[in-house]
Coordinates of C-alpha atoms and ligand atoms in Angstrom, one line a residue:
M158 CA -35.0 -60.2 18.0
T159 CA -34.1 -63.6 19.6
S160 CA -36.5 -64.8 22.7
L161 CA -35.1 -63.9 26.1
T162 CA -37.2 -66.7 27.4
P163 CA -34.7 -68.6 29.7
P164 CA -33.7 -72.4 28.4
A165 CA -35.0 -75.4 31.1
S166 CA -31.3 -76.0 31.6
V167 CA -27.6 -75.2 31.0
E168 CA -24.7 -77.3 31.6
I169 CA -22.2 -75.7 33.7
V170 CA -18.5 -76.7 32.9
E171 CA -16.3 -75.8 36.1
V172 CA -12.8 -75.1 35.0
A173 CA -11.1 -73.6 38.1
P174 CA -9.1 -77.0 38.4
R175 CA -7.5 -76.1 34.9
D176 CA -7.9 -72.1 33.9
G177 CA -7.9 -71.5 37.4
F178 CA -5.1 -73.5 39.1
Q179 CA -2.7 -72.9 36.0
S180 CA -2.5 -69.2 36.9
I181 CA -1.1 -70.0 40.2
R182 CA 2.4 -70.3 39.6
D183 CA 4.1 -72.4 42.4
P184 CA 2.5 -76.1 42.3
L185 CA -0.2 -76.5 44.9
P186 CA -0.1 -79.7 47.0
T187 CA -2.3 -82.6 45.1
A188 CA -4.3 -82.9 48.1
E189 CA -5.3 -79.2 48.1
K190 CA -6.4 -79.6 44.8
Q191 CA -8.5 -82.7 45.8
R192 CA -10.1 -81.0 48.5
C193 CA -11.5 -77.9 46.2
I194 CA -12.6 -80.6 43.5
A195 CA -14.3 -82.6 46.2
A196 CA -16.1 -79.6 47.3
L197 CA -17.2 -78.4 43.9
L198 CA -18.6 -82.0 43.2
D199 CA -20.2 -81.8 46.6
A200 CA -22.0 -78.5 45.2
G201 CA -23.4 -80.6 42.4
V202 CA -20.7 -80.0 39.8
T203 CA -21.3 -82.4 37.0
R204 CA -18.8 -81.5 34.2
L205 CA -15.3 -80.7 35.3
E206 CA -12.4 -79.7 33.3
I207 CA -9.8 -81.5 35.7
G208 CA -6.5 -80.1 34.2
S209 CA -4.4 -80.5 31.0
F210 CA -1.9 -82.8 29.7
V211 CA 0.5 -80.3 28.3
S212 CA 4.4 -80.1 28.8
P213 CA 5.1 -80.1 32.5
K214 CA 7.9 -77.6 31.4
A215 CA 5.4 -75.1 29.9
I216 CA 3.1 -75.3 32.9
P217 CA 4.4 -77.0 35.9
Q218 CA 1.2 -76.8 37.7
M219 CA -0.5 -79.2 35.6
A220 CA 1.9 -82.1 36.2
D221 CA -0.5 -83.9 38.5
T222 CA -3.6 -83.9 36.2
G223 CA -3.2 -87.8 36.0
E224 CA -3.3 -88.1 39.7
L225 CA -6.5 -86.2 39.8
V226 CA -8.1 -88.0 37.3
A227 CA -7.3 -91.2 39.1
A228 CA -8.8 -89.9 42.1
F229 CA -12.1 -88.8 40.7
A230 CA -12.8 -90.6 37.3
D231 CA -15.0 -93.2 39.1
R232 CA -17.3 -90.7 40.7
P233 CA -20.8 -91.7 39.2
G234 CA -22.7 -88.8 36.9
L235 CA -19.2 -87.0 36.8
R236 CA -18.4 -85.9 33.3
L237 CA -14.4 -85.1 33.5
S238 CA -12.4 -83.5 30.8
A239 CA -8.6 -82.5 30.1
L240 CA -7.0 -79.8 27.9
V241 CA -4.6 -81.0 25.3
P242 CA -2.5 -79.0 23.0
N243 CA -1.4 -81.8 20.6
L244 CA -1.7 -85.7 20.0
R245 CA 0.6 -86.4 22.8
G246 CA -1.5 -84.8 25.0
A247 CA -4.6 -86.5 23.6
E248 CA -3.0 -89.8 24.2
L249 CA -1.6 -89.3 27.6
A250 CA -5.2 -88.2 28.6
L251 CA -6.6 -91.5 27.2
D252 CA -4.1 -93.6 28.9
H253 CA -5.2 -91.8 32.1
G254 CA -8.9 -92.5 31.8
I255 CA -10.2 -89.4 30.5
R256 CA -13.1 -89.8 28.0
E257 CA -13.5 -86.1 26.8
V258 CA -10.6 -84.5 25.2
V259 CA -10.6 -80.7 25.0
Y260 CA -8.4 -79.8 22.2
V261 CA -7.2 -76.2 22.3
V262 CA -6.3 -74.5 19.1
S263 CA -6.4 -70.4 18.9
V264 CA -8.0 -68.6 15.8
S265 CA -5.4 -66.0 15.8
E266 CA -1.8 -67.1 14.4
S267 CA 0.2 -65.1 17.0
H268 CA -1.6 -66.4 20.0
N269 CA -1.7 -70.1 18.7
R270 CA 2.2 -69.7 18.3
S271 CA 2.8 -68.0 21.7
N272 CA 0.5 -70.5 23.3
V273 CA 1.3 -74.1 21.6
R274 CA 4.4 -72.9 19.7
R275 CA 3.0 -73.9 16.2
S276 CA 0.9 -72.4 13.1
V277 CA -2.8 -72.7 13.2
D278 CA -2.7 -75.3 10.3
E279 CA 0.0 -77.3 12.1
S280 CA -2.5 -77.4 15.1
L281 CA -5.5 -78.4 12.7
A282 CA -3.4 -81.1 11.1
D283 CA -2.6 -82.6 14.7
L284 CA -6.5 -82.2 15.6
G285 CA -6.9 -84.5 12.4
R286 CA -4.6 -87.3 14.0
V287 CA -6.4 -86.7 17.5
I288 CA -10.0 -87.0 15.6
E289 CA -8.7 -90.6 14.1
R290 CA -7.4 -91.4 17.7
L291 CA -10.8 -90.7 19.3
R292 CA -12.8 -92.4 16.5
Q293 CA -10.7 -95.7 17.3
T294 CA -11.7 -95.4 21.0
E295 CA -15.3 -96.2 22.0
G296 CA -17.0 -93.8 24.6
T297 CA -14.9 -90.7 23.8
R298 CA -15.8 -87.5 23.3
L299 CA -14.1 -83.9 21.6
R300 CA -14.6 -80.5 22.9
L301 CA -12.9 -78.1 20.5
D302 CA -11.6 -74.9 22.5
L303 CA -11.4 -72.1 20.0
G304 CA -9.0 -69.6 21.4
T305 CA -8.9 -66.1 20.9
S306 CA -12.4 -66.3 18.9
F307 CA -13.2 -62.7 19.7
D308 CA -10.1 -61.0 20.7
C309 CA -6.4 -61.4 20.5
P310 CA -3.9 -59.9 22.8
Y311 CA -1.6 -59.4 19.8
E312 CA -3.9 -58.9 16.8
G313 CA -7.0 -57.0 18.5
T314 CA -10.4 -57.7 17.4
I315 CA -11.0 -61.2 15.6
D316 CA -13.9 -61.2 13.2
W317 CA -16.3 -64.0 12.7
P318 CA -15.0 -64.9 9.4
R319 CA -11.5 -65.8 10.9
V320 CA -13.3 -68.2 13.5
D321 CA -15.3 -69.7 10.4
R322 CA -12.2 -70.6 8.8
V323 CA -10.9 -72.4 11.5
L324 CA -14.1 -74.0 12.6
G325 CA -14.9 -75.1 9.1
E326 CA -11.7 -77.1 8.7
A327 CA -12.2 -78.5 12.0
L328 CA -15.8 -79.6 11.3
T329 CA -14.8 -81.3 7.9
M330 CA -12.3 -83.4 9.8
A331 CA -14.6 -84.1 12.5
S332 CA -17.8 -85.0 10.2
E333 CA -20.3 -87.1 12.0
L334 CA -18.1 -87.1 15.3
P335 CA -20.1 -85.7 18.2
L336 CA -18.6 -82.7 19.1
E337 CA -19.0 -79.4 21.5
V338 CA -17.4 -76.4 19.9
A339 CA -16.6 -73.7 22.6
L340 CA -16.0 -70.3 21.3
C341 CA -13.3 -68.9 23.9
D342 CA -13.1 -65.2 24.9
T343 CA -9.2 -65.9 25.8
T344 CA -8.9 -62.0 26.8
G345 CA -12.3 -61.1 28.4
R346 CA -12.5 -58.2 25.9
A347 CA -15.6 -59.5 23.9
S348 CA -18.8 -57.6 24.4
P349 CA -22.3 -59.4 24.6
Y350 CA -23.4 -58.0 21.1
Q351 CA -20.1 -59.3 19.5
V352 CA -20.7 -63.1 21.3
A353 CA -24.4 -62.9 20.0
D354 CA -23.2 -62.1 16.5
H355 CA -20.4 -64.7 16.5
F356 CA -22.9 -67.4 17.6
T357 CA -25.7 -66.4 15.4
R358 CA -23.5 -66.3 12.1
L359 CA -21.4 -69.5 13.1
R360 CA -24.5 -71.6 14.0
E361 CA -26.2 -70.7 10.8
R362 CA -23.5 -72.0 8.6
H363 CA -22.4 -74.9 10.6
A364 CA -25.5 -76.5 12.7
R365 CA -25.7 -80.0 11.9
H366 CA -26.7 -83.1 14.2
G367 CA -24.3 -84.0 17.1
L368 CA -22.6 -80.4 17.3
D369 CA -23.1 -78.6 20.5
W370 CA -22.1 -75.1 21.1
A371 CA -20.4 -73.6 24.3
F372 CA -18.9 -70.5 25.5
H373 CA -15.7 -69.9 27.6
G374 CA -15.2 -66.5 29.0
H375 CA -13.2 -64.4 31.1
D376 CA -14.5 -61.2 33.2
T377 CA -11.5 -59.1 32.7
F378 CA -13.6 -56.2 31.2
G379 CA -16.7 -56.9 33.3
M380 CA -18.6 -58.6 30.7
G381 CA -18.4 -62.0 31.7
V382 CA -22.0 -63.1 33.1
A383 CA -23.5 -61.0 30.3
N384 CA -21.4 -62.6 27.6
A385 CA -22.5 -65.9 28.9
L386 CA -26.3 -65.0 29.0
F387 CA -26.2 -63.6 25.4
A388 CA -24.1 -67.0 24.1
I389 CA -26.9 -69.1 26.0
H390 CA -29.7 -67.1 24.2
H391 CA -28.0 -67.5 21.0
G392 CA -27.6 -71.2 21.0
A393 CA -24.8 -72.1 23.6
T394 CA -26.0 -75.3 26.0
A395 CA -22.7 -75.2 27.9
V396 CA -20.8 -72.5 29.6
D397 CA -17.2 -72.7 31.3
S398 CA -16.7 -70.8 34.6
A399 CA -14.5 -71.0 37.5
C400 CA -15.4 -71.3 40.9
A401 CA -14.7 -67.8 42.9
G402 CA -13.5 -66.2 39.5
L403 CA -9.8 -67.9 40.2
G404 CA -7.3 -67.0 37.1
G405 CA -5.4 -64.2 35.9
C406 CA -1.7 -64.2 35.5
P407 CA 0.8 -62.8 37.8
F408 CA 2.7 -61.5 34.9
A409 CA -0.1 -59.5 33.0
P410 CA -1.7 -57.0 35.2
G411 CA -5.0 -56.4 34.8
A412 CA -6.0 -59.9 33.5
T413 CA -8.5 -61.7 35.2
G414 CA -9.9 -65.4 35.6
N415 CA -12.8 -67.1 34.3
T416 CA -16.3 -65.6 34.8
A417 CA -17.1 -66.8 38.5
T418 CA -19.4 -69.7 38.5
E419 CA -21.3 -68.4 41.3
D420 CA -22.0 -65.0 39.6
L421 CA -23.3 -67.0 36.6
L422 CA -25.2 -69.3 38.9
Y423 CA -27.1 -66.2 40.3
A424 CA -28.0 -65.1 36.7
L425 CA -29.3 -68.4 35.7
Q426 CA -31.2 -69.2 38.9
G427 CA -33.2 -65.6 38.5
G428 CA -34.4 -67.0 35.3
G429 CA -35.4 -70.6 36.9
V430 CA -32.5 -72.1 34.7
E431 CA -31.7 -75.7 35.9
T432 CA -27.8 -76.4 36.4
G433 CA -27.8 -78.9 39.1
I434 CA -25.6 -76.8 41.3
D435 CA -26.4 -75.4 44.9
L436 CA -25.4 -71.8 45.5
P437 CA -24.6 -72.1 49.0
R438 CA -22.4 -75.1 48.9
L439 CA -20.8 -73.6 45.8
L440 CA -20.0 -70.5 47.8
A441 CA -18.4 -72.9 50.4
A442 CA -16.2 -74.3 47.7
A443 CA -15.2 -70.6 46.5
D444 CA -14.0 -70.1 49.9
L445 CA -11.6 -73.2 49.8
V446 CA -10.6 -71.9 46.5
A447 CA -10.1 -68.5 47.4
A448 CA -7.7 -69.6 50.3
L449 CA -5.3 -71.4 47.8
P450 CA -1.9 -69.7 48.4
G451 CA -1.1 -67.5 45.4
G452 CA -4.3 -67.4 43.9
Q453 CA -6.0 -64.3 42.6
T454 CA -9.9 -64.4 42.7
A455 CA -12.7 -62.3 41.4
S456 CA -16.3 -62.8 42.2
H457 CA -19.1 -60.6 43.0
L458 CA -21.2 -63.0 45.1
R459 CA -18.5 -63.9 47.7
Q460 CA -18.5 -60.0 48.7
V461 CA -21.9 -60.2 49.5
P462 CA -23.2 -61.0 53.1
R463 CA -24.0 -64.8 53.0
E464 CA -27.3 -64.3 54.5
R465 CA -28.4 -62.3 51.6
V466 CA -27.4 -64.9 48.8
S467 CA -30.0 -67.9 48.5
Ligands
COA271 N1 2.1 -83.4 27.6 C1 3.3 -83.6 28.3 N2 4.6 -83.5 27.7 C2 4.7 -82.9 26.2 C3 3.5 -83.0 25.7 C4 2.1 -82.9 26.2 N3 1.2 -82.9 25.5 N4 3.7 -82.3 24.6 C5 5.2 -82.3 24.3 N5 5.8 -82.8 25.4 C6 7.2 -82.8 25.8 C7 8.0 -83.3 24.9 O1 8.2 -84.8 25.1 C8 9.2 -82.6 25.3 O2 9.6 -83.2 26.4 P1 11.4 -83.3 26.6 O3 11.8 -82.1 26.4 O4 11.4 -84.1 27.9 O5 11.8 -84.0 25.3 C9 8.8 -81.1 25.5 O6 7.7 -81.6 26.0 C10 8.8 -80.3 24.3 O7 8.2 -80.9 23.3 P2 8.0 -80.3 21.9 O8 7.0 -81.0 21.1 O9 9.5 -79.6 21.3 O10 7.1 -79.0 22.3 P3 7.3 -77.5 22.6 O11 8.5 -76.9 23.3 O12 7.4 -77.0 21.2 O13 6.2 -76.9 23.4 C11 3.7 -77.5 23.7 C12 4.8 -77.2 22.7 C13 2.5 -77.5 23.2 C14 4.1 -79.0 24.3 C15 3.9 -76.4 24.9 O14 3.9 -75.5 24.4 C16 2.5 -76.7 25.9 O15 2.5 -77.7 26.6 N6 1.9 -75.6 25.8 C17 0.8 -75.9 27.1 C18 0.0 -74.3 26.7 C19 -1.3 -74.2 27.7 O16 -1.5 -75.3 28.5 N7 -1.8 -73.2 27.8 C20 -2.7 -72.8 28.4 C21 -4.2 -73.7 28.1 S1 -4.9 -72.7 26.6
ZN272 ZN1 -9.6 -69.2 29.5

């Protein structure tokens, strides 16, 4: 039985500017995005996935990521990251001043093909090139997002040995490189016990110096906060979440966004876990995010009368 003693602190990675904004079909004005990001930073967010360097034809909403990086890159104490699907994206990210590259590969073949249009092995080969590039560039870090680590919309439940295969190959290439690995519940269908099982088994097999673990979850089945907590109690030191629970997909009924940062924060505060984020200010940021045209939000705390939230 793993201890339920809360950790002293957890790092929250705010992903509304990437996973949230990308769910809105019509490109938002860059100034609107900047207003939301500024409010998130005012609330104390110190890790932010600010966007992605992907094909603007695939996701037009992300086309202004470079401009956003330019606006916020010199904020002291802010750890900015951006998602990339290939070497081209990593190079663009570095050229725009990003120092933490989030490389995405899905564990399931069919999801990887539908997301980045190539096989898992092709994505892993390109990861090797990204790693070489990062090794040549001082002060850079790698975050590996393993999509569909629990469930795939096409193939169903994903067992941990399949994650192990992809992770094992990635870690062999990344030897001695500081790395954060995020197990991603892309569909939000994982259960807390499955999350605990994957973290336990994969950490037993792969723990090494300089390797940190993270969880990226969606709240589609209402498990977002519980899954994040189980991940934290089984070794994750960072959790992705999106302010206001912004996300979902206008073409996929029932899909919802990432776990709402404010809901997760409330649970963590209950255990005295330090995140550096101020809840009332985060709720103010959530109001801005929720007012964006075309966005779908899903947050419990935003529905509670403000005077009851402290
Ligand atoms: N950033 C910007 N442009 C890129 C790019 C990148 N990382 N990678 C490729 N491109 C451009 C190419 O230069 C090419 O441009 P052109 O048509 O003007 O010549 C075009 O995109 C297509 O390139 P190609 O290599 O043939 O890619 P593809 O059409 O097979 O698409 C991806 C592959 C990965 C680029 C595309 O599917 C993608 O960007 N997916 C992002 C998915 C995503 O963000 N999902 C959500 C996050 S998990
Ligand atoms: Zn996601």
